[in-house]
PDB file of C-alpha atoms in Angstrom:
ATOM      1  CA  MET H   1      90.495 102.999  92.725  1.00 83.00           C
ATOM      2  CA  ARG H   2      93.265 102.813  90.068  1.00 89.00           C
ATOM      3  CA  VAL H   3      96.781 102.469  91.478  1.00 94.00           C
ATOM      4  CA  LEU H   4     100.226 102.360  89.855  1.00 95.00           C
ATOM      5  CA  VAL H   5     103.067 100.666  91.751  1.00 96.00           C
ATOM      6  CA  VAL H   6     106.518 101.772  90.539  1.00 96.00           C
ATOM      7  CA  GLU H   7     109.155  99.592  92.226  1.00 95.00           C
ATOM      8  CA  ASP H   8     112.293  98.002  90.761  1.00 94.00           C
ATOM      9  CA  GLU H   9     112.349  95.115  93.246  1.00 93.00           C
ATOM     10  CA  ALA H  10     110.061  92.783  91.289  1.00 94.00           C
ATOM     11  CA  PRO H  11     109.053  90.468  94.188  1.00 94.00           C
ATOM     12  CA  LEU H  12     108.098  93.459  96.347  1.00 94.00           C
ATOM     13  CA  ALA H  13     106.249  95.182  93.511  1.00 94.00           C
ATOM     14  CA  GLU H  14     104.221  92.060  92.695  1.00 94.00           C
ATOM     15  CA  ALA H  15     103.479  91.380  96.373  1.00 94.00           C
ATOM     16  CA  VAL H  16     102.201  94.936  96.879  1.00 94.00           C
ATOM     17  CA  ALA H  17     100.119  94.700  93.700  1.00 94.00           C
ATOM     18  CA  ARG H  18      98.554  91.379  94.738  1.00 92.00           C
ATOM     19  CA  GLY H  19      97.732  92.713  98.179  1.00 92.00           C
ATOM     20  CA  LEU H  20      96.127  95.893  96.861  1.00 93.00           C
ATOM     21  CA  ARG H  21      94.102  93.892  94.336  1.00 91.00           C
ATOM     22  CA  ARG H  22      92.772  91.765  97.189  1.00 89.00           C
ATOM     23  CA  GLU H  23      91.559  95.040  98.692  1.00 87.00           C
ATOM     24  CA  GLY H  24      89.499  95.683  95.559  1.00 84.00           C
ATOM     25  CA  MET H  25      91.849  98.088  93.772  1.00 89.00           C
ATOM     26  CA  ALA H  26      92.855  98.006  90.090  1.00 88.00           C
ATOM     27  CA  VAL H  27      96.653  97.897  90.108  1.00 93.00           C
ATOM     28  CA  ASP H  28      99.279  98.299  87.382  1.00 94.00           C
ATOM     29  CA  VAL H  29     103.003  97.715  87.933  1.00 96.00           C
ATOM     30  CA  ALA H  30     106.134  99.366  86.500  1.00 95.00           C
ATOM     31  CA  PHE H  31     109.711  98.303  87.305  1.00 95.00           C
ATOM     32  CA  THR H  32     111.585 101.409  86.106  1.00 95.00           C
ATOM     33  CA  GLY H  33     111.042 105.130  86.336  1.00 94.00           C
ATOM     34  CA  ASP H  34     110.743 105.400  82.549  1.00 95.00           C
ATOM     35  CA  GLU H  35     108.066 102.694  82.420  1.00 95.00           C
ATOM     36  CA  GLY H  36     106.223 104.366  85.287  1.00 94.00           C
ATOM     37  CA  HIS H  37     106.347 107.716  83.500  1.00 94.00           C
ATOM     38  CA  GLU H  38     104.952 106.182  80.310  1.00 93.00           C
ATOM     39  CA  LYS H  39     102.058 104.554  82.134  1.00 92.00           C
ATOM     40  CA  ALA H  40     101.264 107.648  84.211  1.00 92.00           C
ATOM     41  CA  THR H  41     101.170 109.683  81.014  1.00 90.00           C
ATOM     42  CA  VAL H  42      98.503 107.563  79.298  1.00 87.00           C
ATOM     43  CA  THR H  43      96.403 106.558  82.328  1.00 86.00           C
ATOM     44  CA  ARG H  44      94.962 108.729  85.081  1.00 87.00           C
ATOM     45  CA  TYR H  45      95.788 107.009  88.370  1.00 91.00           C
ATOM     46  CA  ASP H  46      94.254 107.885  91.719  1.00 91.00           C
ATOM     47  CA  VAL H  47      97.445 106.938  93.568  1.00 94.00           C
ATOM     48  CA  VAL H  48     101.030 106.170  92.523  1.00 96.00           C
ATOM     49  CA  VAL H  49     103.065 104.111  95.001  1.00 96.00           C
ATOM     50  CA  LEU H  50     106.533 105.252  94.020  1.00 94.00           C
ATOM     51  CA  ASP H  51     109.943 103.901  95.040  1.00 93.00           C
ATOM     52  CA  ARG H  52     112.438 106.740  95.321  1.00 87.00           C
ATOM     53  CA  ASP H  53     115.437 104.765  94.049  1.00 86.00           C
ATOM     54  CA  LEU H  54     114.661 103.620  90.502  1.00 91.00           C
ATOM     55  CA  PRO H  55     116.722 102.758  87.416  1.00 89.00           C
ATOM     56  CA  GLY H  56     116.321 105.176  84.524  1.00 89.00           C
ATOM     57  CA  MET H  57     114.172 108.129  85.508  1.00 92.00           C
ATOM     58  CA  SER H  58     114.538 108.543  89.268  1.00 91.00           C
ATOM     59  CA  GLY H  59     111.594 108.434  91.639  1.00 90.00           C
ATOM     60  CA  ASP H  60     112.260 112.071  92.503  1.00 90.00           C
ATOM     61  CA  GLU H  61     112.035 113.122  88.860  1.00 91.00           C
ATOM     62  CA  LEU H  62     108.922 111.032  88.228  1.00 92.00           C
ATOM     63  CA  CYS H  63     107.288 112.549  91.300  1.00 91.00           C
ATOM     64  CA  ARG H  64     107.957 116.044  89.931  1.00 89.00           C
ATOM     65  CA  GLU H  65     106.491 115.075  86.544  1.00 89.00           C
ATOM     66  CA  ILE H  66     103.307 113.748  88.157  1.00 88.00           C
ATOM     67  CA  VAL H  67     102.908 116.819  90.357  1.00 85.00           C
ATOM     68  CA  THR H  68     103.440 119.294  87.497  1.00 83.00           C
ATOM     69  CA  SER H  69     101.021 117.416  85.199  1.00 80.00           C
ATOM     70  CA  GLY H  70      98.103 119.070  86.977  1.00 70.00           C
ATOM     71  CA  GLU H  71      96.286 115.758  87.519  1.00 75.00           C
ATOM     72  CA  LEU H  72      94.683 114.863  90.843  1.00 82.00           C
ATOM     73  CA  THR H  73      96.988 111.837  91.164  1.00 90.00           C
ATOM     74  CA  ARG H  74      98.405 111.420  94.666  1.00 92.00           C
ATOM     75  CA  VAL H  75     101.920 110.105  95.296  1.00 93.00           C
ATOM     76  CA  LEU H  76     102.965 107.782  98.125  1.00 94.00           C
ATOM     77  CA  MET H  77     106.769 107.665  98.112  1.00 91.00           C
ATOM     78  CA  LEU H  78     108.632 104.584  99.341  1.00 89.00           C
ATOM     79  CA  THR H  79     112.261 104.603 100.432  1.00 83.00           C
ATOM     80  CA  ALA H  80     114.777 102.428 102.252  1.00 77.00           C
ATOM     81  CA  SER H  81     115.618 105.393 104.491  1.00 65.00           C
ATOM     82  CA  GLY H  82     113.243 106.628 107.147  1.00 58.00           C
ATOM     83  CA  SER H  83     115.273 109.565 108.395  1.00 62.00           C
ATOM     84  CA  VAL H  84     113.534 112.868 109.039  1.00 66.00           C
ATOM     85  CA  SER H  85     115.664 114.646 106.424  1.00 68.00           C
ATOM     86  CA  ASP H  86     114.706 112.096 103.760  1.00 67.00           C
ATOM     87  CA  ARG H  87     111.017 112.391 104.624  1.00 64.00           C
ATOM     88  CA  VAL H  88     111.180 116.162 104.446  1.00 69.00           C
ATOM     89  CA  GLU H  89     113.011 116.026 101.126  1.00 69.00           C
ATOM     90  CA  GLY H  90     110.531 113.557  99.666  1.00 59.00           C
ATOM     91  CA  LEU H  91     107.541 115.661 100.696  1.00 69.00           C
ATOM     92  CA  SER H  92     109.215 118.802  99.364  1.00 72.00           C
ATOM     93  CA  LEU H  93     109.275 117.171  95.932  1.00 74.00           C
ATOM     94  CA  GLY H  94     105.491 117.143  95.977  1.00 81.00           C
ATOM     95  CA  ALA H  95     104.829 113.666  97.344  1.00 87.00           C
ATOM     96  CA  ASP H  96     101.610 113.492  99.347  1.00 89.00           C
ATOM     97  CA  ASP H  97     102.829 110.857 101.786  1.00 90.00           C
ATOM     98  CA  TYR H  98     106.008 108.994 102.661  1.00 89.00           C
ATOM     99  CA  LEU H  99     106.555 105.432 103.894  1.00 89.00           C
ATOM    100  CA  ALA H 100     109.883 103.856 104.856  1.00 87.00           C
ATOM    101  CA  LYS H 101     110.777 100.250 104.059  1.00 87.00           C
ATOM    102  CA  PRO H 102     110.155  97.800 105.554  1.00 87.00           C
ATOM    103  CA  PHE H 103     106.521  98.684 106.169  1.00 90.00           C
ATOM    104  CA  ALA H 104     103.433  96.960 107.529  1.00 92.00           C
ATOM    105  CA  PHE H 105     101.079  96.155 104.670  1.00 93.00           C
ATOM    106  CA  PRO H 106      97.896  97.244 106.530  1.00 92.00           C
ATOM    107  CA  GLU H 107      99.502 100.675 106.969  1.00 93.00           C
ATOM    108  CA  LEU H 108     100.266 100.864 103.251  1.00 94.00           C
ATOM    109  CA  VAL H 109      96.638  99.994 102.427  1.00 93.00           C
ATOM    110  CA  ALA H 110      95.325 102.623 104.856  1.00 92.00           C
ATOM    111  CA  ARG H 111      97.597 105.302 103.399  1.00 93.00           C
ATOM    112  CA  VAL H 112      96.676 104.407  99.795  1.00 94.00           C
ATOM    113  CA  ARG H 113      92.960 104.530 100.636  1.00 90.00           C
ATOM    114  CA  ALA H 114      93.365 107.890 102.365  1.00 89.00           C
ATOM    115  CA  LEU H 115      95.209 109.329  99.363  1.00 91.00           C
ATOM    116  CA  GLY H 116      92.619 107.845  97.003  1.00 86.00           C
ATOM    117  CA  ARG H 117      89.874 109.760  98.760  1.00 79.00           C
ATOM    118  CA  ARG H 118      91.830 112.962  98.170  1.00 76.00           C
ATOM    119  CA  ALA H 119      92.337 112.139  94.480  1.00 64.00           C
ATOM    120  CA  THR H 120      88.636 112.100  93.639  1.00 63.00           C
ATOM    121  CA  PRO H 121      85.764 114.503  94.298  1.00 58.00           C
ATOM    122  CA  ALA H 122      84.128 114.001  97.670  1.00 52.00           C
ATOM    123  CA  THR H 123      81.265 111.518  97.675  1.00 54.00           C
ATOM    124  CA  PRO H 124      78.606 110.904 100.319  1.00 58.00           C
ATOM    125  CA  PRO H 125      79.524 108.416 103.080  1.00 73.00           C
ATOM    126  CA  VAL H 126      76.848 106.102 101.648  1.00 85.00           C
ATOM    127  CA  LEU H 127      75.896 106.152  97.949  1.00 89.00           C
ATOM    128  CA  VAL H 128      72.184 105.715  97.326  1.00 90.00           C
ATOM    129  CA  ALA H 129      69.892 105.097  94.361  1.00 89.00           C
ATOM    130  CA  ASP H 130      66.269 104.133  94.955  1.00 87.00           C
ATOM    131  CA  ASP H 131      66.451 101.472  97.720  1.00 91.00           C
ATOM    132  CA  VAL H 132      70.049 100.455  96.933  1.00 92.00           C
ATOM    133  CA  GLU H 133      72.750 101.606  99.353  1.00 92.00           C
ATOM    134  CA  LEU H 134      76.497 101.209  98.871  1.00 92.00           C
ATOM    135  CA  ASP H 135      78.908 101.935 101.717  1.00 88.00           C
ATOM    136  CA  PRO H 136      82.453 102.419 100.294  1.00 82.00           C
ATOM    137  CA  ALA H 137      84.083 102.304 103.732  1.00 74.00           C
ATOM    138  CA  LYS H 138      82.431  99.035 104.773  1.00 80.00           C
ATOM    139  CA  ARG H 139      82.553  97.605 101.238  1.00 84.00           C
ATOM    140  CA  SER H 140      78.906  96.625 101.598  1.00 90.00           C
ATOM    141  CA  VAL H 141      75.773  96.843  99.445  1.00 94.00           C
ATOM    142  CA  HIS H 142      72.174  96.568 100.642  1.00 94.00           C
ATOM    143  CA  ARG H 143      68.871  96.592  98.785  1.00 94.00           C
ATOM    144  CA  ALA H 144      65.720  97.306 100.763  1.00 91.00           C
ATOM    145  CA  GLY H 145      67.778  96.589 103.878  1.00 91.00           C
ATOM    146  CA  ARG H 146      68.968  93.174 102.674  1.00 93.00           C
ATOM    147  CA  PRO H 147      72.686  92.538 102.006  1.00 94.00           C
ATOM    148  CA  VAL H 148      73.750  91.915  98.407  1.00 95.00           C
ATOM    149  CA  GLU H 149      76.924  89.864  97.925  1.00 95.00           C
ATOM    150  CA  LEU H 150      79.009  91.215  95.041  1.00 93.00           C
ATOM    151  CA  THR H 151      82.409  90.351  93.595  1.00 91.00           C
ATOM    152  CA  ARG H 152      85.123  93.029  93.754  1.00 88.00           C
ATOM    153  CA  LYS H 153      84.546  93.974  90.103  1.00 91.00           C
ATOM    154  CA  GLU H 154      80.759  94.136  90.487  1.00 93.00           C
ATOM    155  CA  PHE H 155      81.186  96.327  93.571  1.00 93.00           C
ATOM    156  CA  GLY H 156      83.635  98.563  91.698  1.00 91.00           C
ATOM    157  CA  VAL H 157      81.285  99.001  88.733  1.00 93.00           C
ATOM    158  CA  LEU H 158      78.360  99.863  91.000  1.00 94.00           C
ATOM    159  CA  GLU H 159      80.469 102.315  93.000  1.00 92.00           C
ATOM    160  CA  VAL H 160      81.621 104.129  89.840  1.00 91.00           C
ATOM    161  CA  LEU H 161      78.063 104.304  88.472  1.00 93.00           C
ATOM    162  CA  LEU H 162      76.599 105.618  91.729  1.00 92.00           C
ATOM    163  CA  SER H 163      79.443 108.125  92.154  1.00 88.00           C
ATOM    164  CA  ALA H 164      78.637 109.536  88.687  1.00 87.00           C
ATOM    165  CA  LYS H 165      75.337 110.876  90.135  1.00 85.00           C
ATOM    166  CA  GLY H 166      73.223 110.031  87.103  1.00 87.00           C
ATOM    167  CA  ALA H 167      75.811 110.843  84.435  1.00 92.00           C
ATOM    168  CA  VAL H 168      76.554 108.301  81.720  1.00 93.00           C
ATOM    169  CA  VAL H 169      79.708 106.214  82.256  1.00 92.00           C
ATOM    170  CA  SER H 170      81.182 104.561  79.171  1.00 92.00           C
ATOM    171  CA  SER H 171      82.354 100.957  79.050  1.00 89.00           C
ATOM    172  CA  GLU H 172      85.867 102.272  78.389  1.00 87.00           C
ATOM    173  CA  GLU H 173      85.805 104.369  81.556  1.00 88.00           C
ATOM    174  CA  LEU H 174      84.492 101.465  83.619  1.00 89.00           C
ATOM    175  CA  LEU H 175      87.258  99.266  82.225  1.00 86.00           C
ATOM    176  CA  GLU H 176      89.850 101.896  83.129  1.00 82.00           C
ATOM    177  CA  ARG H 177      88.526 102.641  86.630  1.00 83.00           C
ATOM    178  CA  VAL H 178      87.695  99.106  87.812  1.00 87.00           C
ATOM    179  CA  TRP H 179      90.095  96.776  85.961  1.00 82.00           C
ATOM    180  CA  ASP H 180      93.852  97.042  85.425  1.00 73.00           C
ATOM    181  CA  GLU H 181      96.090  97.088  82.370  1.00 71.00           C
ATOM    182  CA  ASN H 182      95.840  93.306  81.973  1.00 69.00           C
ATOM    183  CA  ALA H 183      92.156  93.562  80.995  1.00 70.00           C
ATOM    184  CA  ASP H 184      91.480  93.029  77.288  1.00 68.00           C
ATOM    185  CA  PRO H 185      89.609  96.107  75.973  1.00 66.00           C
ATOM    186  CA  PHE H 186      88.102  94.023  73.162  1.00 64.00           C
ATOM    187  CA  THR H 187      86.297  91.544  75.411  1.00 73.00           C
ATOM    188  CA  THR H 188      82.746  91.675  76.754  1.00 86.00           C
ATOM    189  CA  THR H 189      84.062  91.884  80.320  1.00 88.00           C
ATOM    190  CA  VAL H 190      82.193  95.073  81.243  1.00 90.00           C
ATOM    191  CA  ARG H 191      78.911  93.986  79.652  1.00 90.00           C
ATOM    192  CA  VAL H 192      78.999  90.594  81.378  1.00 93.00           C
ATOM    193  CA  THR H 193      79.843  92.183  84.755  1.00 93.00           C
ATOM    194  CA  VAL H 194      76.972  94.666  84.410  1.00 94.00           C
ATOM    195  CA  MET H 195      74.646  91.785  83.493  1.00 94.00           C
ATOM    196  CA  THR H 196      75.560  89.753  86.596  1.00 95.00           C
ATOM    197  CA  LEU H 197      75.377  92.902  88.737  1.00 95.00           C
ATOM    198  CA  ARG H 198      71.834  93.573  87.519  1.00 94.00           C
ATOM    199  CA  LYS H 199      70.808  90.004  88.346  1.00 94.00           C
ATOM    200  CA  LYS H 200      72.172  90.247  91.874  1.00 95.00           C
ATOM    201  CA  LEU H 201      70.518  93.613  92.522  1.00 94.00           C
ATOM    202  CA  GLY H 202      67.189  92.256  91.307  1.00 93.00           C
ATOM    203  CA  GLU H 203      64.051  94.102  90.272  1.00 92.00           C
ATOM    204  CA  PRO H 204      63.205  96.837  89.657  1.00 91.00           C
ATOM    205  CA  GLY H 205      66.455  97.461  87.810  1.00 92.00           C
ATOM    206  CA  ILE H 206      68.415 100.634  88.548  1.00 92.00           C
ATOM    207  CA  ILE H 207      71.156 100.422  85.891  1.00 94.00           C
ATOM    208  CA  GLU H 208      70.121 101.979  82.603  1.00 92.00           C
ATOM    209  CA  THR H 209      71.812 101.197  79.285  1.00 93.00           C
ATOM    210  CA  VAL H 210      72.372 104.259  77.112  1.00 91.00           C
ATOM    211  CA  VAL H 211      72.812 102.728  73.669  1.00 90.00           C
ATOM    212  CA  GLY H 212      76.117 103.670  72.081  1.00 88.00           C
ATOM    213  CA  SER H 213      77.283 105.579  75.166  1.00 91.00           C
ATOM    214  CA  GLY H 214      77.424 103.386  78.268  1.00 93.00           C
ATOM    215  CA  TYR H 215      75.512 103.009  81.514  1.00 94.00           C
ATOM    216  CA  ARG H 216      73.971 105.216  84.162  1.00 92.00           C
ATOM    217  CA  VAL H 217      71.983 105.019  87.378  1.00 92.00           C
ATOM    218  CA  PRO H 218      69.269 107.714  87.292  1.00 89.00           C
ATOM    219  CA  GLY H 219      68.784 109.434  90.629  1.00 80.00           C
ATOM    220  CA  ALA H 220      72.066 108.172  92.084  1.00 77.00           C
ATOM    221  CA  GLY H 221      72.813 109.947  95.337  1.00 67.00           C
ATOM    222  CA  THR H 222      69.114 110.457  96.087  1.00 39.00           C
ATOM    223  CA  ALA H 223      66.095 108.356  96.944  1.00 37.00           C
ATOM    224  CA  ALA H 224      64.580 108.919  93.490  1.00 35.00           C
ATOM    225  CA  GLY H 225      62.573 106.134  91.933  1.00 36.00           C
ATOM    226  CA  SER H 226      63.934 103.892  89.222  1.00 36.00           C
ATOM    227  CA  ALA H 227      63.537 104.691  85.542  1.00 37.00           C
ATOM    228  CA  SER H 228      62.212 102.576  82.692  1.00 35.00           C
ATOM    229  CA  LEU H 229      65.230 100.591  81.623  1.00 40.00           C
ATOM    230  CA  ASP H 230      66.558  99.225  78.370  1.00 39.00           C
ATOM    231  CA  ARG H 231      67.664  95.629  78.939  1.00 35.00           C
TER     232      ARG H 231
END
């Protein structure tokens, strides 16, 4: 899940970003409404955690811009006021959810995850390819019934590949969906992560390299057998 946190209180913004990253999300941060608008324009986020009171472009205006863009991005609006009138006004701007400060972090995580599910096409409760099963809710992976321990990035790559249902996913898309803006697009990060993921999943391999295009998992979402792979 790709998340943008737009919050002018730097310590709060960084704390939220760190916490969401620990939950396996790719998180970018903006400290002004203008910076948030620029980032939301060039990157498709699943969820934007948006402070209502921002310098430059206001949170209200940025919310309107995101809603009218036609993207599936969901907006969780933050505010120092938790009055009913403020909540109603925030939701009337097109925000999908509303959370008053101060808030409990577990509640923020739960709300972001719920909005993230609405920002992407529905996927099966458990993603399957051959004898590999990935449970997004439990953050678990099993092969032939045995647990496979993956890092957050390896899990994210596998989840994106399985969710693609056999379609090819480019390295650029994997970098955008699983990492954040701090990732260097000119490194071998994706290739190395796919390599370690393959090793942990073991044989027979399920991740196919499509030369010049990216990666795919044939038969993802079904119990189809594995294909002959290019390694």
